[in-house]
Coordinates of C-alpha atoms in Angstrom, one line a residue:
X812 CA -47.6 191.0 -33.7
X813 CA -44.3 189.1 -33.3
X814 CA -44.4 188.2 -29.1
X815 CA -41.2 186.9 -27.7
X816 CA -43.2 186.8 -24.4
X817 CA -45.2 184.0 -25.0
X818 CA -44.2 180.8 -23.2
X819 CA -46.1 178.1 -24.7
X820 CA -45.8 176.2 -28.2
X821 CA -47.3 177.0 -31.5
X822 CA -50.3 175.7 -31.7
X823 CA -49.2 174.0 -35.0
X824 CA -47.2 171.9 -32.5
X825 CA -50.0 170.8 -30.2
X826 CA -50.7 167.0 -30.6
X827 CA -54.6 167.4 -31.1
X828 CA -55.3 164.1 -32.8
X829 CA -52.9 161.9 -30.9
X830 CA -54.4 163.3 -27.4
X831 CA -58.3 163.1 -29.1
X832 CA -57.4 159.2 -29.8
X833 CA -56.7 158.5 -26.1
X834 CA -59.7 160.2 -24.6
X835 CA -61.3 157.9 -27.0
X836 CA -59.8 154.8 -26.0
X837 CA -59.8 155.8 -22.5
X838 CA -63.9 156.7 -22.4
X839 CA -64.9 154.4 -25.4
X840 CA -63.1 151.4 -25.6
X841 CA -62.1 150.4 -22.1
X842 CA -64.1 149.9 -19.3
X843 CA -62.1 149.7 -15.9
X844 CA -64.6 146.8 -14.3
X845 CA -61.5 146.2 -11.8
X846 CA -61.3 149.0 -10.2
X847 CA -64.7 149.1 -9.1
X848 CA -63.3 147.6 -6.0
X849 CA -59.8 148.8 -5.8
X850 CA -59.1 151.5 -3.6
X851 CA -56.0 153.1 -5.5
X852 CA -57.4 153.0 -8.4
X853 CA -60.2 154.6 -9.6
X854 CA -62.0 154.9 -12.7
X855 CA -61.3 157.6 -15.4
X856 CA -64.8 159.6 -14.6
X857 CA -65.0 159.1 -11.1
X858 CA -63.5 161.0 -8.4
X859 CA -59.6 160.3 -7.9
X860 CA -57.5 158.5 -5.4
X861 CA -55.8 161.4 -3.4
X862 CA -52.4 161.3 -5.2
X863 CA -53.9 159.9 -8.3
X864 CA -54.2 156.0 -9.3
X865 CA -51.7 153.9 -8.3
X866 CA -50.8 152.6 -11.8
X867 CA -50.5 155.9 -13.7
X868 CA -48.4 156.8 -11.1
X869 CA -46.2 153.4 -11.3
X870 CA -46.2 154.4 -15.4
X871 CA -44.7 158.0 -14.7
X872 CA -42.3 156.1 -12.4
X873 CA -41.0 153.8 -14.7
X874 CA -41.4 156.3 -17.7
X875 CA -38.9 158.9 -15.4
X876 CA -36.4 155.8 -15.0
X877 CA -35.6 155.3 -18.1
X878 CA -35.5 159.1 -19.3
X879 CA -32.9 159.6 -16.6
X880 CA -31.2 156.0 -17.0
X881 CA -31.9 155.1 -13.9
X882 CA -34.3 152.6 -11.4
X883 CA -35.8 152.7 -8.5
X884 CA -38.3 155.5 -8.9
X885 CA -41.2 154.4 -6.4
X886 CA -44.2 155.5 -7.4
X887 CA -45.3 155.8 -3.8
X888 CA -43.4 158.4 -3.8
X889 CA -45.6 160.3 -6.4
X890 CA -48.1 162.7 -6.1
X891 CA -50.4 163.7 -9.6
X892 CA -51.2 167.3 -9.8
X893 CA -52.9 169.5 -12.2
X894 CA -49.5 171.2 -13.7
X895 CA -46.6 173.1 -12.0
X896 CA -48.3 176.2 -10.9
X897 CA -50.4 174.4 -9.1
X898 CA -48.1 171.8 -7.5
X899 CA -46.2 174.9 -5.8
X900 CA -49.3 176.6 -4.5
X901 CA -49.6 172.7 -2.5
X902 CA -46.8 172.2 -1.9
X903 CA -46.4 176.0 0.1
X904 CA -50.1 175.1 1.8
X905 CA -48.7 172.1 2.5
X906 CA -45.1 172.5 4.5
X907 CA -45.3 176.6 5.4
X908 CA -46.6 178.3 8.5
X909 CA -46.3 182.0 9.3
X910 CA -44.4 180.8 12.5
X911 CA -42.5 178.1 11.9
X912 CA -41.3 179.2 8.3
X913 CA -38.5 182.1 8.4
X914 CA -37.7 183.1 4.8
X915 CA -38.1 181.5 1.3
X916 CA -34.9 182.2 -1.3
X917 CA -36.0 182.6 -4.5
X918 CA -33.6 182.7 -7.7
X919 CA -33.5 185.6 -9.3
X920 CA -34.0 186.5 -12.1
X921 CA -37.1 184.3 -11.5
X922 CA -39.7 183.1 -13.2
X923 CA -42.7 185.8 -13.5
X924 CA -45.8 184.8 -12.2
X925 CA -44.5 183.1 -9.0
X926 CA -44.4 185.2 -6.3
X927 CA -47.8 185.2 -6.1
X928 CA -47.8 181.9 -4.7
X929 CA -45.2 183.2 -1.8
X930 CA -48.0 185.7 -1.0
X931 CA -51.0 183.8 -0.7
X932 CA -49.4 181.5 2.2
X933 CA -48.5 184.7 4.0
X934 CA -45.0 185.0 3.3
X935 CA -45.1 188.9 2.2
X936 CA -41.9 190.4 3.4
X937 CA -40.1 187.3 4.1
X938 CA -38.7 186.6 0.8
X939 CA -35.0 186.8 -0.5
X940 CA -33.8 186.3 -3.9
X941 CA -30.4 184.6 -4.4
X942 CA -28.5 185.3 -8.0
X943 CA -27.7 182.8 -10.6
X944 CA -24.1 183.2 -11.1
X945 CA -23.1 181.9 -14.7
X946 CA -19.4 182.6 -14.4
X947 CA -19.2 181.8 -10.6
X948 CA -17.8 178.5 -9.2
X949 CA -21.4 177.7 -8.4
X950 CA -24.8 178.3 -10.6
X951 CA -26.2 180.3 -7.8
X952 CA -24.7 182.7 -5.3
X953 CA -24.3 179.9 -2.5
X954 CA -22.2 181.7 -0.1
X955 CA -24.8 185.1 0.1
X956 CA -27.5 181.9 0.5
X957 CA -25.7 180.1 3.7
X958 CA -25.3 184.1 5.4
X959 CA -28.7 184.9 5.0
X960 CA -29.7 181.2 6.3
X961 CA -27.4 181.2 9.4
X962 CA -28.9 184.9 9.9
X963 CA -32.3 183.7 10.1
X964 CA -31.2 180.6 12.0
X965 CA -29.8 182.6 15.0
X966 CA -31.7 181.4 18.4
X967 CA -33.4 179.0 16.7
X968 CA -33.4 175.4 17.8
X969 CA -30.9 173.2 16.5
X970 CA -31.5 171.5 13.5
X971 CA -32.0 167.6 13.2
X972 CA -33.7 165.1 11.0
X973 CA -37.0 165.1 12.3
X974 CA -37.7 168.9 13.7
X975 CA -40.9 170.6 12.9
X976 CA -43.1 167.4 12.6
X977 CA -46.4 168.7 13.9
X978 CA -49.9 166.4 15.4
X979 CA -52.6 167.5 12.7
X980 CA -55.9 166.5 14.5
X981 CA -57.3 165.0 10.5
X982 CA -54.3 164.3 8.7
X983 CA -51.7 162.7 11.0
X984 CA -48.3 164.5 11.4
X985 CA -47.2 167.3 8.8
X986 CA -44.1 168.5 8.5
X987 CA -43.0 171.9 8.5
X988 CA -39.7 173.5 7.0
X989 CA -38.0 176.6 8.1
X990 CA -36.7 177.7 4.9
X991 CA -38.0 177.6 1.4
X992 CA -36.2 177.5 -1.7
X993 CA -37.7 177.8 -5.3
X994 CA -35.9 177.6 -8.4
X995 CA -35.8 176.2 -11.8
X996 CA -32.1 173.9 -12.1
X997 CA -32.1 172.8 -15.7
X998 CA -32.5 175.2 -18.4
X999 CA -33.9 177.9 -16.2
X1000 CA -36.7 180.1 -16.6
X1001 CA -35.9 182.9 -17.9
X1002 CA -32.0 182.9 -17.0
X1003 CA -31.5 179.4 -19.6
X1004 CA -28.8 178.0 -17.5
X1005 CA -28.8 174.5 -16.1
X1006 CA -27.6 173.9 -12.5
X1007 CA -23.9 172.0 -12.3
X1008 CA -23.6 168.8 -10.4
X1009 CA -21.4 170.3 -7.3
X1010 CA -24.1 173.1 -7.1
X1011 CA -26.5 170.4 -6.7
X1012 CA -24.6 168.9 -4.2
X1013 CA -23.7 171.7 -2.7
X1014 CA -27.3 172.8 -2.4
X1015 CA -28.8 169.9 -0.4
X1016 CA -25.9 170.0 1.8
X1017 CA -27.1 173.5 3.0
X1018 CA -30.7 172.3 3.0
X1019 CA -29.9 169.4 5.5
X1020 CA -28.2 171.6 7.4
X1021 CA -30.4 174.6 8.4
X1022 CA -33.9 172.6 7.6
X1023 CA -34.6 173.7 3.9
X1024 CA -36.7 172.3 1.2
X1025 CA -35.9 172.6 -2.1
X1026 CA -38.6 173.3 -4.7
X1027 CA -37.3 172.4 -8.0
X1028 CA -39.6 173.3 -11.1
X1029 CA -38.2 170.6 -13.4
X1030 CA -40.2 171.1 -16.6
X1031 CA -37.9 171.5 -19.0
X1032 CA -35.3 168.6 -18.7
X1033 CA -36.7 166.2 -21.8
X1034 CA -36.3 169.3 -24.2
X1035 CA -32.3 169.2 -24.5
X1036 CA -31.1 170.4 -27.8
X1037 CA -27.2 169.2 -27.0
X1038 CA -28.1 165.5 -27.7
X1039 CA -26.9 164.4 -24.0
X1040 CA -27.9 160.6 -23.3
X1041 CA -29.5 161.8 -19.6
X1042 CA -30.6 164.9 -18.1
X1043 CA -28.3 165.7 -15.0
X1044 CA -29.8 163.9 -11.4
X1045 CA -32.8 166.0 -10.0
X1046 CA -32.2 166.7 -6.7
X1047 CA -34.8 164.4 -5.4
X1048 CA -32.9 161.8 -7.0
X1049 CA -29.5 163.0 -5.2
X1050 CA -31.6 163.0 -1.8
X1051 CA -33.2 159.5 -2.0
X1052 CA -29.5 158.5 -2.7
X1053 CA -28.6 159.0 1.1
X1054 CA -31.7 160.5 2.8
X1055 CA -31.0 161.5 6.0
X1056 CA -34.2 162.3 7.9
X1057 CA -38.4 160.8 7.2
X1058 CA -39.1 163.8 4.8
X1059 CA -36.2 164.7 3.3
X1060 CA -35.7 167.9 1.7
X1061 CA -36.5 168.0 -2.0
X1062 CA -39.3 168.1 -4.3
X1063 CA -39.7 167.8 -7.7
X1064 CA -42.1 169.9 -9.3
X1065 CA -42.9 168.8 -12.8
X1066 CA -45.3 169.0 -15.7
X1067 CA -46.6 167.5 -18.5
X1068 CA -47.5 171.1 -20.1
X1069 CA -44.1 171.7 -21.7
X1070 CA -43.9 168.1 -22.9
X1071 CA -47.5 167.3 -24.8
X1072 CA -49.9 170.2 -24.1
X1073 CA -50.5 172.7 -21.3
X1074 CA -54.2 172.5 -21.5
X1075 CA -54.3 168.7 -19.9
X1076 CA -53.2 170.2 -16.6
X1077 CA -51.4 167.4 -15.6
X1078 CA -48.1 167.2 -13.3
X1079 CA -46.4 165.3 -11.1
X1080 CA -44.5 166.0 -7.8
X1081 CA -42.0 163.4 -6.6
X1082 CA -39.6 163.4 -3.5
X1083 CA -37.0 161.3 -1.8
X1084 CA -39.3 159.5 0.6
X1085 CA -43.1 158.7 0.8
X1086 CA -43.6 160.6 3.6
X1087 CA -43.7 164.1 2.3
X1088 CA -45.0 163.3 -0.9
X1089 CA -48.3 161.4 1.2
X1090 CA -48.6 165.1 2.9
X1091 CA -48.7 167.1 -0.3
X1092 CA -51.9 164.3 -1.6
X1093 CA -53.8 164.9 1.9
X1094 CA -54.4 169.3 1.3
X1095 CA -57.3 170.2 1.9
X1096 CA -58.7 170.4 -2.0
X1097 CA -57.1 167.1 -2.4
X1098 CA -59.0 165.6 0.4
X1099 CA -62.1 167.0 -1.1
X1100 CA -61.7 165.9 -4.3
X1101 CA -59.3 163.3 -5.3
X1102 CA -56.6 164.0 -7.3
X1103 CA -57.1 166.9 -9.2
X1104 CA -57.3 166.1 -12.7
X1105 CA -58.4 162.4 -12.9
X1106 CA -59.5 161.8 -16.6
X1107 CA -56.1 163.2 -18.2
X1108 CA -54.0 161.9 -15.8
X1109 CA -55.3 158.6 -17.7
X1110 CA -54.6 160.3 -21.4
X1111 CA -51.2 161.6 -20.1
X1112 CA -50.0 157.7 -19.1
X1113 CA -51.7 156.3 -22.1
X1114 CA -49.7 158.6 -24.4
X1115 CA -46.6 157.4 -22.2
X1116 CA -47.4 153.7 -22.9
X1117 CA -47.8 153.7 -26.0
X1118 CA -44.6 156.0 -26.9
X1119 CA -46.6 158.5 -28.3
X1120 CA -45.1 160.6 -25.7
X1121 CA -41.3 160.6 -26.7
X1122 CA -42.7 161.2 -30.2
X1123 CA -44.1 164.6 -29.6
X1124 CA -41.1 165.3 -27.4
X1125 CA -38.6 164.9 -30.4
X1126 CA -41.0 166.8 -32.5
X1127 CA -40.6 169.6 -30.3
X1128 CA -37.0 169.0 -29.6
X1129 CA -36.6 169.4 -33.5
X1130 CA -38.5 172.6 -33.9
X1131 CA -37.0 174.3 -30.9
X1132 CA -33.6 174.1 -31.4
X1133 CA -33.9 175.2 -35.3
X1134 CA -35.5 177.8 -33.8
X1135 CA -33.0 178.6 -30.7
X1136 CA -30.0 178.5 -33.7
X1137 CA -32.2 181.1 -35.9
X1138 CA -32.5 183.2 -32.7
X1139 CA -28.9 183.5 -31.6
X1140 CA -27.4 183.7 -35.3
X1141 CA -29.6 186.6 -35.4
X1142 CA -28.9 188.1 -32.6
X1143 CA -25.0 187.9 -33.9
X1144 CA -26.3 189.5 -37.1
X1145 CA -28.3 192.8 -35.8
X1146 CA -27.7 193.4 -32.4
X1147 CA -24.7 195.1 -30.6
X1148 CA -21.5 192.8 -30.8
X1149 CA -21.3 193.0 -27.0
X1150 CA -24.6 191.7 -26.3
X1151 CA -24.7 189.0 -24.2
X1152 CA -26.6 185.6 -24.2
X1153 CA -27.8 182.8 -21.8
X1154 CA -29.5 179.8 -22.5
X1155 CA -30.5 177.9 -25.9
X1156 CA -29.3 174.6 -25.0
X1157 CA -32.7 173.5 -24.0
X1158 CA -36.1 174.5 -22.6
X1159 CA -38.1 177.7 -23.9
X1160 CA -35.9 180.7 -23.2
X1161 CA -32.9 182.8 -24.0
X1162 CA -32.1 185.7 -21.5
X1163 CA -30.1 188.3 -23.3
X1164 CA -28.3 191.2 -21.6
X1165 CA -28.0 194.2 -24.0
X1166 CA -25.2 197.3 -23.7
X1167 CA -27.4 199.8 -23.4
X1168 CA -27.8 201.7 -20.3
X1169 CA -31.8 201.7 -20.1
X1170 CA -33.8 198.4 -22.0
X1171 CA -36.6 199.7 -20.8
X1172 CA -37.1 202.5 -23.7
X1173 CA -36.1 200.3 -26.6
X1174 CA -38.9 197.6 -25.4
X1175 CA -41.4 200.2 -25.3
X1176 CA -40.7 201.2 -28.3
X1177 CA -40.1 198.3 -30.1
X1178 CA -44.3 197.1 -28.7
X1179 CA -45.5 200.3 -30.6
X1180 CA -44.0 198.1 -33.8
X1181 CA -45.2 194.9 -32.8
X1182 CA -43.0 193.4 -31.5
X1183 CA -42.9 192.4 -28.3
X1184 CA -40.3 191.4 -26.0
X1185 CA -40.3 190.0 -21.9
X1186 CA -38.4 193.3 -20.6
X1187 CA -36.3 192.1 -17.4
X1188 CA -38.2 193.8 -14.7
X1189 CA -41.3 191.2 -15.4
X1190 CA -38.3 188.7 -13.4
X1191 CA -37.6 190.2 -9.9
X1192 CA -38.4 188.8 -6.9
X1193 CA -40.5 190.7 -4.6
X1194 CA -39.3 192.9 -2.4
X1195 CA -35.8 192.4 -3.4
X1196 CA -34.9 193.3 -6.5
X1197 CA -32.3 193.5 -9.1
X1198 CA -33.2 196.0 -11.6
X1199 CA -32.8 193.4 -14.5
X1200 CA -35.0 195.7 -16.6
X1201 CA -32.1 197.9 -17.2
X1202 CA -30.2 195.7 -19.5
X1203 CA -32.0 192.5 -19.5
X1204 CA -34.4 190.7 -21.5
X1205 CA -36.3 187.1 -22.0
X1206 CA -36.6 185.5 -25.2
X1207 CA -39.1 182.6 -25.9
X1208 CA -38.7 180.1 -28.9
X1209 CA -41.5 178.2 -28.3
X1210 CA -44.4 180.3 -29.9
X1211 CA -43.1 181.9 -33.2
X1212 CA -41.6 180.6 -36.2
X1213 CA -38.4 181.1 -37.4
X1214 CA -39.4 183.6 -40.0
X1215 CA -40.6 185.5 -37.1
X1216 CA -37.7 185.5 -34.8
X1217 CA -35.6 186.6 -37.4
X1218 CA -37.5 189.4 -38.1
X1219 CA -38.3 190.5 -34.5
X1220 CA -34.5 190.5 -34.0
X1221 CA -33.9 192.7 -36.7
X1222 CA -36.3 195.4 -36.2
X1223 CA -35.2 195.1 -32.3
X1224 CA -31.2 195.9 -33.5
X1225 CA -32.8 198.9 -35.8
X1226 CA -34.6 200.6 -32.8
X1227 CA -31.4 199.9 -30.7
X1228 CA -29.5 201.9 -33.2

């Protein structure tokens, strides 16, 4: 079976030994006896702080600082999670409420397991997907995206800095936004494009105007195959620049699962100001429990403080992008000259847009010779769809070798002859 679907690494490529060596000097060969009595910081075993011990999170900080080239990260403006997936599900439980929140945007195509999370907090029939526009002045369709928010705004109260802040009777105020915005700005899954600067900019203009928070899933940054010096600003980075209101309206929502193995569950959400960041650490399961991965939140910032974190990053940056060239001189070799492709400049995916009039029938039958490829209908948004199984497809790089892209590619431009 060759599977282009897979998004996650070879598991040749998963740091096993480094990651076993720093459970063992975490469990074995330290033993925490300060933090018996310090309240934001807990020991590895023990139940968590609510957004995870103070100085992992000032590590992660400091650790994001310098892979930006940048300062002033506050790490009180962290929250630890267990991984991306779940760091949307909180952060939707978190700032959503079927009356206060009109509409979430999500970019389409979009990655495939998220709407999901749009369902669960009740927002079924209020979602709206906004194109990524490659060839456009912007990434994404910007001017379809301020319509349908000055649609939904109509009779609505005007917006300023601090509407929708609501008493909660155990928490303290929570804020709620009207709008919603997911998407995935550098090297996007699956469409592999990364955001410009003036969309950026663009973007949280709109979002400080009509009261909408952006959801950025920035997991891929630190696998750049172009050799720039910095990934381009996150947009929490552009809001704490000149934050205009208590919450703000970004969040980053990354991962460590892309970077050193999914299996830790570890992440990490970070926004312009304290405030909503304090929010997302007080839902109800982190209440309960602490932060939600305590012990590998302590291996994840040991592997960052001892460098053994940028290691495995460059070993995967190496392997990728031999990988990403294999995949697209192949794709120049045995499939249609017109084909089109996106992406391969960094990240896990390559979205390619074939000529022919129905994709569907060649990935169906290209599965019954094993090899498997992400047909573009697994990408729509719900409810408002694209038909981007037509013509469209998503490749991965991060699971099979190069031997084995080749040779999916090839039988894929046989059955499309």
């Amino acid at each position: 079976m060759i599977n282009f679907f897979k998004g996650h690494p070879t598991r040749e490529l998963l740091p096993a030994k480094v990651i076993a060596d720093a459970y063992k000097k975490i469990l074995l060969d330290t033993d925490y006896l300060s933090y018996d009595d310090d309240p934001q910081n807990q020991h590895p075993l023990q139940y968590g702080t609510d957004p995870g011990n103070l100085e992992i999170r000032k590590t992660v900080a400091l650790w994001v600082d310098k892979k930006f080239g940048i300062q002033g990260s506050d790490p009180n403006n962290i929250n630890l999670t267990a991984g991306a997936s779940y760091g949307v599900g909180n952060i939707l439980a978190s700032v959503t409420s079927p009356e206060i929140t009109q509409r979430a945007f999500i970019v389409t195509p979009t990655y495939f397991l998220i709407n999901s999370s749009f369902l669960d907090v009740g927002l079924e029939g209020k979602l709206t997907a906004i194109d990524e526009t490659p060839d456009g002045k912007y990434s994404i369709d910007l001017d379809h995206l301020e319509k349908e928010l000055s649609r939904y705004s109509e009779g609505l109260e005007p917006v300023h800095g601090e509407i929708n802040i609501k008493p909660d009777p155990v928490r303290g105020s929570r804020k709620f936004y009207r709008f919603i915005m997911y998407l995935v700005p550098t090297f996007s899954n699956p469409g592999g494009l990364t955001y410009s600067l003036e969309t950026r900019k663009k973007l949280l203009e709109l979002a400080r105007k009509y009261d909408l928070l952006l959801i950025s899933d920035d997991v891929y940054e630190f696998l750049d195959y172009t050799g720039a010096k910095a990934p381009i600003a996150r947009f929490n980075h552009l809001d704490r620049a000149t934050v205009t209101s208590t919450y703000g309206n970004t969040i980053s929502n990354a991962t460590f699962s892309k970077i050193i193995a999914p299996g830790l569950r570890v992440g990490w959400q970070e926004s312009a100001t304290p405030k909503l960041v304090q929010q997302l650490a007080v839902t109800g399961s982190n209440r309960s429990g602490g932060t939600p991965n305590q012990l590998s939140t302590f291996v994840v910032a040991e592997l960052i403080k001892s460098g053994k974190i940028d290691e495995i990053i460059e070993t995967f940056k190496l392997v990728y992008s031999e990988r990403v060239r294999v995949l697209k001189e192949s794709i120049a070799k045995y499939l249609p000259k017109d084909t089109k492709v996106y992406g391969g400049e960094g990240g896990y995916f390559v979205w390619v847009v074939t000529p022919s009039a129905n994709a569907y029938d060649a990935v169906a039958e290209l599965a019954k010779r094993g090899v498997v490829l992400a047909g573009g209908e697994h990408f729509e948004v719900a409810g408002d769809t694209r038909n981007w199984g037509q013509h469209s497809v998503r490749l991965s790089v991060s699971y099979l070798t190069k031997e084995e892209i080749e040779e999916g590619i090839r039988i894929w431009g046989e059955v499309l002859k």
